Short mmCIF file of C-alpha atoms in Angstrom, two decimals:
data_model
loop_
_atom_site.label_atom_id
_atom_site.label_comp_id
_atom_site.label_asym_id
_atom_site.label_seq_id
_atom_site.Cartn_x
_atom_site.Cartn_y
_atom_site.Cartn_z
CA UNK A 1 19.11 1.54 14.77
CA UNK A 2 16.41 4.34 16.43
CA UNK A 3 16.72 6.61 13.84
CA UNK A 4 15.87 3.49 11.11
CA UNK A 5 12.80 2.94 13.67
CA UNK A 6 11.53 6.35 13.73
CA UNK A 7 11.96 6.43 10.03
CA UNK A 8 9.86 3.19 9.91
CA UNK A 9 7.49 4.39 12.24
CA UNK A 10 6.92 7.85 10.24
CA UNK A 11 6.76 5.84 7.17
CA UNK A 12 3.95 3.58 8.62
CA UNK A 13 2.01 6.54 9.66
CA UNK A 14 2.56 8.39 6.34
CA UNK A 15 1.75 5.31 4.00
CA UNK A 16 -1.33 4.43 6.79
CA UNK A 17 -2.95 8.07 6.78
CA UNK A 18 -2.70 8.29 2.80
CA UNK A 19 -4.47 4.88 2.07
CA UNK A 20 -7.26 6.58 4.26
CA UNK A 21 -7.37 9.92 2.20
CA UNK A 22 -7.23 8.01 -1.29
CA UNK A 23 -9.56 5.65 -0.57
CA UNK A 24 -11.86 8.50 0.61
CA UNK A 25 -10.56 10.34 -2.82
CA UNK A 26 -11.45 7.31 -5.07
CA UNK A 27 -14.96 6.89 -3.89
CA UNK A 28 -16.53 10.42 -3.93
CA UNK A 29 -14.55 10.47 -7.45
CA UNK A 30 -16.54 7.78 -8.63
CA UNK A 31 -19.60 8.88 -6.82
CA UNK A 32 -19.26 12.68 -8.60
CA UNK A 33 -18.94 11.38 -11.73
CA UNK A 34 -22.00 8.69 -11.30
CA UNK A 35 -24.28 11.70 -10.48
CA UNK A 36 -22.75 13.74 -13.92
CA UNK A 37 -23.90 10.88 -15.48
CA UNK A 38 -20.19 10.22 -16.85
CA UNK A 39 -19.49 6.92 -18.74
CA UNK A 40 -16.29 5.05 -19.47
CA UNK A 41 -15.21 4.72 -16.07
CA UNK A 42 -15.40 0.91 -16.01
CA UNK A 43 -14.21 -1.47 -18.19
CA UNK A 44 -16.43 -4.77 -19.10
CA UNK A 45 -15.01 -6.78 -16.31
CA UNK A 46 -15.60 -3.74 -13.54
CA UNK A 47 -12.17 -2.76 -13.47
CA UNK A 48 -11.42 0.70 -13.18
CA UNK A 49 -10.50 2.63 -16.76
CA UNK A 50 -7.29 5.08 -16.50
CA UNK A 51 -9.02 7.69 -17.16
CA UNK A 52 -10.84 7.36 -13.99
CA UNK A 53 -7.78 6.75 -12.40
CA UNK A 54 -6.28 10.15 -13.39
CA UNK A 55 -9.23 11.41 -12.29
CA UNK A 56 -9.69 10.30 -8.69
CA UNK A 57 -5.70 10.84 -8.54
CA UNK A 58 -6.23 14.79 -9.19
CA UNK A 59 -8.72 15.40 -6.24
CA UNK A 60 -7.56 17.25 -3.33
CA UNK A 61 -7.88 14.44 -1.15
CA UNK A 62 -5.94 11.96 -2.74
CA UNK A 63 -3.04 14.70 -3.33
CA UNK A 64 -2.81 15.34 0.06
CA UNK A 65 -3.07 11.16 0.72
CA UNK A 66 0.21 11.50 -2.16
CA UNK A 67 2.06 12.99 0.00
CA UNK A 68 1.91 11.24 2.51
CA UNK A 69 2.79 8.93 0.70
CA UNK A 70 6.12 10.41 -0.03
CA UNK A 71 6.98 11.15 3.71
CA UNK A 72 6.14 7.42 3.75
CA UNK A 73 8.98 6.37 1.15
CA UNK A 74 11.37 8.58 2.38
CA UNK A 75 10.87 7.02 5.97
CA UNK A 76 10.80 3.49 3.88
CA UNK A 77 14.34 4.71 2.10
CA UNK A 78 15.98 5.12 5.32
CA UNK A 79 15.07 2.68 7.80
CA UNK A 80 15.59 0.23 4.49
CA UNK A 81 19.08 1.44 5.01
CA UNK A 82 19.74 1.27 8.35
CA UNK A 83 18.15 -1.54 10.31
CA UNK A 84 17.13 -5.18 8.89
CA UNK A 85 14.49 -5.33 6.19
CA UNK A 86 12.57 -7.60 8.00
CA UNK A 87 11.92 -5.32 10.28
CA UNK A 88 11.59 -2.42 8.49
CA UNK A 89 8.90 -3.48 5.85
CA UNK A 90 7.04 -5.24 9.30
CA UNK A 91 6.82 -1.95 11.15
CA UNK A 92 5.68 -0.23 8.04
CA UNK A 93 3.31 -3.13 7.90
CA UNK A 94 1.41 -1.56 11.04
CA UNK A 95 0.19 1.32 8.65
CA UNK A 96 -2.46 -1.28 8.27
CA UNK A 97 -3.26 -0.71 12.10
CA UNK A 98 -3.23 3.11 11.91
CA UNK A 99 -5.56 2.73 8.18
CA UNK A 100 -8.33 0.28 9.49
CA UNK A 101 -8.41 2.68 12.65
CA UNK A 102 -8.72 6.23 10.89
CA UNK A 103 -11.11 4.29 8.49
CA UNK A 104 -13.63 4.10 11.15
CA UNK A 105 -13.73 7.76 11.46
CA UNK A 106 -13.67 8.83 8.13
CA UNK A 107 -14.76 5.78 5.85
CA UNK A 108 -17.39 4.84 8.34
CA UNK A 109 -15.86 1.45 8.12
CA UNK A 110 -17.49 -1.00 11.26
CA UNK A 111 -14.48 -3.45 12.49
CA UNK A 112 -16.03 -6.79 13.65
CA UNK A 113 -14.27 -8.91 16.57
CA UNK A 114 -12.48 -10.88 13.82
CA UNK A 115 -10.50 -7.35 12.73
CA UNK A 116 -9.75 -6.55 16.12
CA UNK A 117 -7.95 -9.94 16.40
CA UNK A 118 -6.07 -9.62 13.22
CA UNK A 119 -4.82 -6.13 13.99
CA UNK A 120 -3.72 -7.51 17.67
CA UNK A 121 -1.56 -10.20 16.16
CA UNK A 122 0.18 -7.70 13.83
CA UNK A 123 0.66 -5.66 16.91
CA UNK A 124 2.32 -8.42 19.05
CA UNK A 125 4.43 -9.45 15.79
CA UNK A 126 5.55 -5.96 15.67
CA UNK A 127 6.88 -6.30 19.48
CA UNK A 128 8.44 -9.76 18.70
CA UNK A 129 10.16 -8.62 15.68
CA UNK A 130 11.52 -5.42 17.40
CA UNK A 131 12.80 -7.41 20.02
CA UNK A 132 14.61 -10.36 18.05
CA UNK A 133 15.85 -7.59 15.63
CA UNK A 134 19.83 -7.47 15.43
CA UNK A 135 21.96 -5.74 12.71
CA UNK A 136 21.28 -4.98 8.96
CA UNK A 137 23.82 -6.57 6.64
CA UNK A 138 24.44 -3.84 4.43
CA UNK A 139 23.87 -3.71 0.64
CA UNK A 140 25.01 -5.92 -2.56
CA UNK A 141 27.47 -5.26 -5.45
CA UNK A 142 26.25 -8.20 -7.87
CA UNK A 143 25.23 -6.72 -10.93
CA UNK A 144 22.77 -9.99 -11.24
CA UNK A 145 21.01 -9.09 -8.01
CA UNK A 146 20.98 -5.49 -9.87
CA UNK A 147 19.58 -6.25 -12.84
CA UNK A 148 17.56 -8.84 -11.32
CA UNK A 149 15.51 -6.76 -9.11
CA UNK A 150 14.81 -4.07 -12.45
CA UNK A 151 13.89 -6.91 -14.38
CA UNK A 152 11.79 -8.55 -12.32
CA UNK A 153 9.56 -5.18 -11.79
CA UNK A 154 9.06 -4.82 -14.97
CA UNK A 155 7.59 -8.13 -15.12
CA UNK A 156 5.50 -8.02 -12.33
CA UNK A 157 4.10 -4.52 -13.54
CA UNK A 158 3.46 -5.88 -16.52
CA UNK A 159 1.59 -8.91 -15.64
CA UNK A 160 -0.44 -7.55 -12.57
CA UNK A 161 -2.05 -5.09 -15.47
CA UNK A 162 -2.97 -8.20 -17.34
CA UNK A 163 -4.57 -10.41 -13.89
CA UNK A 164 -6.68 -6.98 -12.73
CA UNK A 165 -7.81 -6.32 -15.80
CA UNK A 166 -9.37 -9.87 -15.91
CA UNK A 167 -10.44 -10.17 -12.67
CA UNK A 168 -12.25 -6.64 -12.97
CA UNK A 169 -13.97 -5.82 -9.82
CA UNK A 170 -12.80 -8.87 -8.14
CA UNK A 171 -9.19 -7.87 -8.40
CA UNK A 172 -8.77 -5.50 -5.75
CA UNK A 173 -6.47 -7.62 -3.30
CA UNK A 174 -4.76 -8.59 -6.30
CA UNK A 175 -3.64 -5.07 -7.42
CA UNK A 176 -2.70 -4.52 -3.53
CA UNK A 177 -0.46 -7.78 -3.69
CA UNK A 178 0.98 -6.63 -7.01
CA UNK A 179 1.86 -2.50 -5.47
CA UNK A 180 2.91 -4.69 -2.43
CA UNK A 181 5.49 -6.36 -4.09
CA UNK A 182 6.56 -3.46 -6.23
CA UNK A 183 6.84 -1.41 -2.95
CA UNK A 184 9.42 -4.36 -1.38
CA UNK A 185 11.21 -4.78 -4.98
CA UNK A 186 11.39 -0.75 -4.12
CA UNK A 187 13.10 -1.62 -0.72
CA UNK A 188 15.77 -3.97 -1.88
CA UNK A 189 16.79 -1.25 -4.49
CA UNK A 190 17.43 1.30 -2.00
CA UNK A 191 19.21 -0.92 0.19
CA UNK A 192 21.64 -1.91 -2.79
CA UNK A 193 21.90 0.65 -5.10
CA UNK A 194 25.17 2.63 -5.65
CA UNK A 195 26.09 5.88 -5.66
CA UNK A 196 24.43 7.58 -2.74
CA UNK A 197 26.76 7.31 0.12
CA UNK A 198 28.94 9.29 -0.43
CA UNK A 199 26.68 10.80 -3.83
CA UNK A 200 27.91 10.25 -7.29
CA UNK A 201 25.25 11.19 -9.67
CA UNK A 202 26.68 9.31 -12.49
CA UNK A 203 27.23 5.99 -10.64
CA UNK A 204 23.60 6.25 -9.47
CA UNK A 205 22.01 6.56 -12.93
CA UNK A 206 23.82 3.79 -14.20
CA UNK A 207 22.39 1.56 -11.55
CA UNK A 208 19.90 -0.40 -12.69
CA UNK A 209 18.30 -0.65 -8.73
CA UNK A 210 17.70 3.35 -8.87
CA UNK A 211 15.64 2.83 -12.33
CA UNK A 212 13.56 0.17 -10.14
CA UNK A 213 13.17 2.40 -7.31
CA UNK A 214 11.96 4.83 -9.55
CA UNK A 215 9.72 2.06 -11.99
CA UNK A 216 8.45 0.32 -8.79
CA UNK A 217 7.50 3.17 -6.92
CA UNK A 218 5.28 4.44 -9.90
CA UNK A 219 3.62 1.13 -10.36
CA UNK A 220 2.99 0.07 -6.93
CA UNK A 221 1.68 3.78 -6.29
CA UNK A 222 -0.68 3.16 -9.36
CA UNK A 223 -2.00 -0.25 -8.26
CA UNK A 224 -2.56 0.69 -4.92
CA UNK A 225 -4.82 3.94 -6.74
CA UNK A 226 -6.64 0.94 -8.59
CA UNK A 227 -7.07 -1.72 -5.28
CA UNK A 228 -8.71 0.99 -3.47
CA UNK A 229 -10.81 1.88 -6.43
CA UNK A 230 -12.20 -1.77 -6.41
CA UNK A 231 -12.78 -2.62 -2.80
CA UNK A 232 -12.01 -2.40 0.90
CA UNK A 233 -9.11 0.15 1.99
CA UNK A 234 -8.41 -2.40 4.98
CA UNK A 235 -8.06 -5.38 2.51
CA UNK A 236 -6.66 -3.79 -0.14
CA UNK A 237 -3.80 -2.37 2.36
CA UNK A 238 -3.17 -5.88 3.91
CA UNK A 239 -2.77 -7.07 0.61
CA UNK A 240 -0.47 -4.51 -0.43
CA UNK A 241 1.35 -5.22 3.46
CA UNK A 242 2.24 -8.66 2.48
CA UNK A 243 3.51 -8.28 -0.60
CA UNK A 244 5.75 -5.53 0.53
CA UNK A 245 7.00 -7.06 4.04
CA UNK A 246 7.61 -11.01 2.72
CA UNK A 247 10.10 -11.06 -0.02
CA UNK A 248 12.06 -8.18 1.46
CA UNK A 249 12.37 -9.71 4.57
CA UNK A 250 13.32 -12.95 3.16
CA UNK A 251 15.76 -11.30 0.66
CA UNK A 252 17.47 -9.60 3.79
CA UNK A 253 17.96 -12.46 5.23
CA UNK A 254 19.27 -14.78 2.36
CA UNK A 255 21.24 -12.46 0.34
CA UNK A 256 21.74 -9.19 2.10
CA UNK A 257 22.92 -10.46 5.54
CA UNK A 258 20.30 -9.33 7.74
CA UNK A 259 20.71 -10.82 10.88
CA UNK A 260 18.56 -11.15 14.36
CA UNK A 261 19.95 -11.00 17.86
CA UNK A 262 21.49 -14.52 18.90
CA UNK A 263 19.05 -17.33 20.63
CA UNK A 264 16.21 -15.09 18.93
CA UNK A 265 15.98 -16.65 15.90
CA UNK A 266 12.91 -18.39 16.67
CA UNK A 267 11.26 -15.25 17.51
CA UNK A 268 12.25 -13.12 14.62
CA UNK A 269 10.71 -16.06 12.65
CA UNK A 270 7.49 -16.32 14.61
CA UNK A 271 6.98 -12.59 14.56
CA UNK A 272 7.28 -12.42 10.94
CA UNK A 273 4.89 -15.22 10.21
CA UNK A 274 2.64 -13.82 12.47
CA UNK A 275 2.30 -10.56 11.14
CA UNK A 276 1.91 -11.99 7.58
CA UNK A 277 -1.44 -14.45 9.02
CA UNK A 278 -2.55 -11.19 10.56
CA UNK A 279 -2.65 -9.05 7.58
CA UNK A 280 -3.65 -11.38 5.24
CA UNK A 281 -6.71 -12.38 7.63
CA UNK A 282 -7.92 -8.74 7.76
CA UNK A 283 -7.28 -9.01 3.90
CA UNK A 284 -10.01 -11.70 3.67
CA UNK A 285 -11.94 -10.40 6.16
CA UNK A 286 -11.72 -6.88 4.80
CA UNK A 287 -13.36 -8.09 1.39
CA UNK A 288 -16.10 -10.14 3.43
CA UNK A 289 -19.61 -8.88 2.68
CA UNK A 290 -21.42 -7.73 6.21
CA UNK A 291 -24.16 -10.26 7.51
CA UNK A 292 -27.95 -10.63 6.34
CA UNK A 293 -28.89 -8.70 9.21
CA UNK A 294 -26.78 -5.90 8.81
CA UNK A 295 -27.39 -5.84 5.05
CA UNK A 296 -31.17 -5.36 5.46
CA UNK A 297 -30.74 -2.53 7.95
CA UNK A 298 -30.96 1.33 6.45
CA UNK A 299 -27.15 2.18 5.66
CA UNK A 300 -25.39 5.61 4.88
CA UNK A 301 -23.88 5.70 1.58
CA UNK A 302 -21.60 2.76 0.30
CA UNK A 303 -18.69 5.70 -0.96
CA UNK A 304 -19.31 6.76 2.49
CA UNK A 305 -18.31 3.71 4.11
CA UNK A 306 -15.49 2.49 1.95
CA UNK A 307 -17.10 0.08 -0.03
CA UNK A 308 -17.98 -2.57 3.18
#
């Protein structure tokens, strides 16, 4: 149980840090290649065009953010296998905390009283979820659940490409819910895929849930790129948050056993939901414009500021 927390913990830093860095990456991307006068880095609904992508992905800044991001998953791989998924994808949901924070001091990003609230409540989740937590139930040999978990992926990859595209440059909380989900999909595949304790190579490339770890984690790192591409880092990672900490949880729970301590039930539950309402008010608050007031003031640079 502590090591799956400190693995949590390390991913929440990890994935929190990163989001920072790439946003940070994404913006002076787009900014340099404004000032070259570059074109084709929109598409006609404002959405961001893979090639511009690729090319905020390849700054220094955002490869650094990348890995991060891999000390993230690795934390998210192990504390997915050793402690509850509900409250493993919840602590790793506090990397919103540690991004809206470190935002402030490099994004520029002002908080309003309203953030400070909706971080709080994700903290006090956090502390009713650790302490309701009991046992994780272990993994799953259905091949349906298997197969079920690849497919779905697939789809959801898919379709999100379709809905952002649309929505253009109204589709950044979107693309975080999509990578969200992806990331949880991600989750339940390491929790129930075969062949790595004890290792058998074979066994593990025939499971479908390792070719989701490895399809999910590419898509949801992608959308993720493109939601902080289009808008706030804050909402675009509370997005992302509760797609990745809701359907894990609940599939933990349901299918995979995971249990909380007895006579805490009704905590575990109220934690979770309360964490969820927290990050998906700083996800609407996050894409809030500021007030008249503040708008007419004199303002650094919007790529300075993260987009707010």
């Amino acid at each position: 149980m502590l090591i799956g927390l400190f693995a949590a913990l390390l991913a929440c830093l990890g994935y929190g840090v990163g989001s920072v860095l790439q946003a940070y990456a994404a913006r002076r991307s787009a900014a340099a290649a404004q000032e070259r006068g570059e074109g084709g880095q929109l598409t006609e609904t404002g959405a961001p065009t893979v090639a511009s992508t690729v090319a905020a992905v390849l700054t220094v800044a955002f490869i650094v953010g990348s890995v991060l991001d891999v000390v993230g998953f690795v934390g998210n791989a192990v504390s997915a296998r050793l402690i509850p998924l509900f409250l493993s994808q919840t602590i790793m949901s506090a990397n919103l905390i540690v991004t809206a924070v470190l935002g402030i001091f490099v994004l520029g990003i002002r908080l309003h009283l309203r953030d400070w609230v909706a971080i709080c409540s994700v903290v006090l989740a956090l502390a009713a979820l650790g302490g309701a937590a009991g046992h994780e139930g272990g993994g799953s040999d259905d091949p349906v659940l298997h197969w079920s978990v690849l497919v779905a992926s697939l789809l959801l990859f898919g379709v999100s490409q379709l809905v952002v595209r649309r929505l253009g440059s109204r589709g950044a909380v979107a693309a975080g819910l999509a990578a969200g989900m992806l990331f949880g999909a991600l989750a339940i595949a390491v929790r129930i895929v075969q062949g790595i304790d004890p290792l058998d190579v074979p066994t593990l490339l025939a499971d479908p849930a390792a070719w989701t770890i490895a399809i999910a984690g590419i898509g949801g790192f992608y959308l993720h790129t493109v939601a902080l591409q289009l808008g706030s880092v804050n909402g675009a990672t509370a997005a992302l948050v509760v797609g990745e900490t809701v359907i894990p949880g609940i599939i933990g729970v349901l299918v995979l056993g995971d249990t909380s301590r007895p006579g805490l039930e009704w905590l575990a539950i109220l934690g979770f939901f309360l964490a969820i309402a927290g990050a998906v008010a700083v996800a609407v608050f996050g894409n809030l414009p500021h007030s008249e007031d503040e708008s007419t003031t004199d303002k650094p640079d919007p790529v300075a500021v993260g987009g707010q």
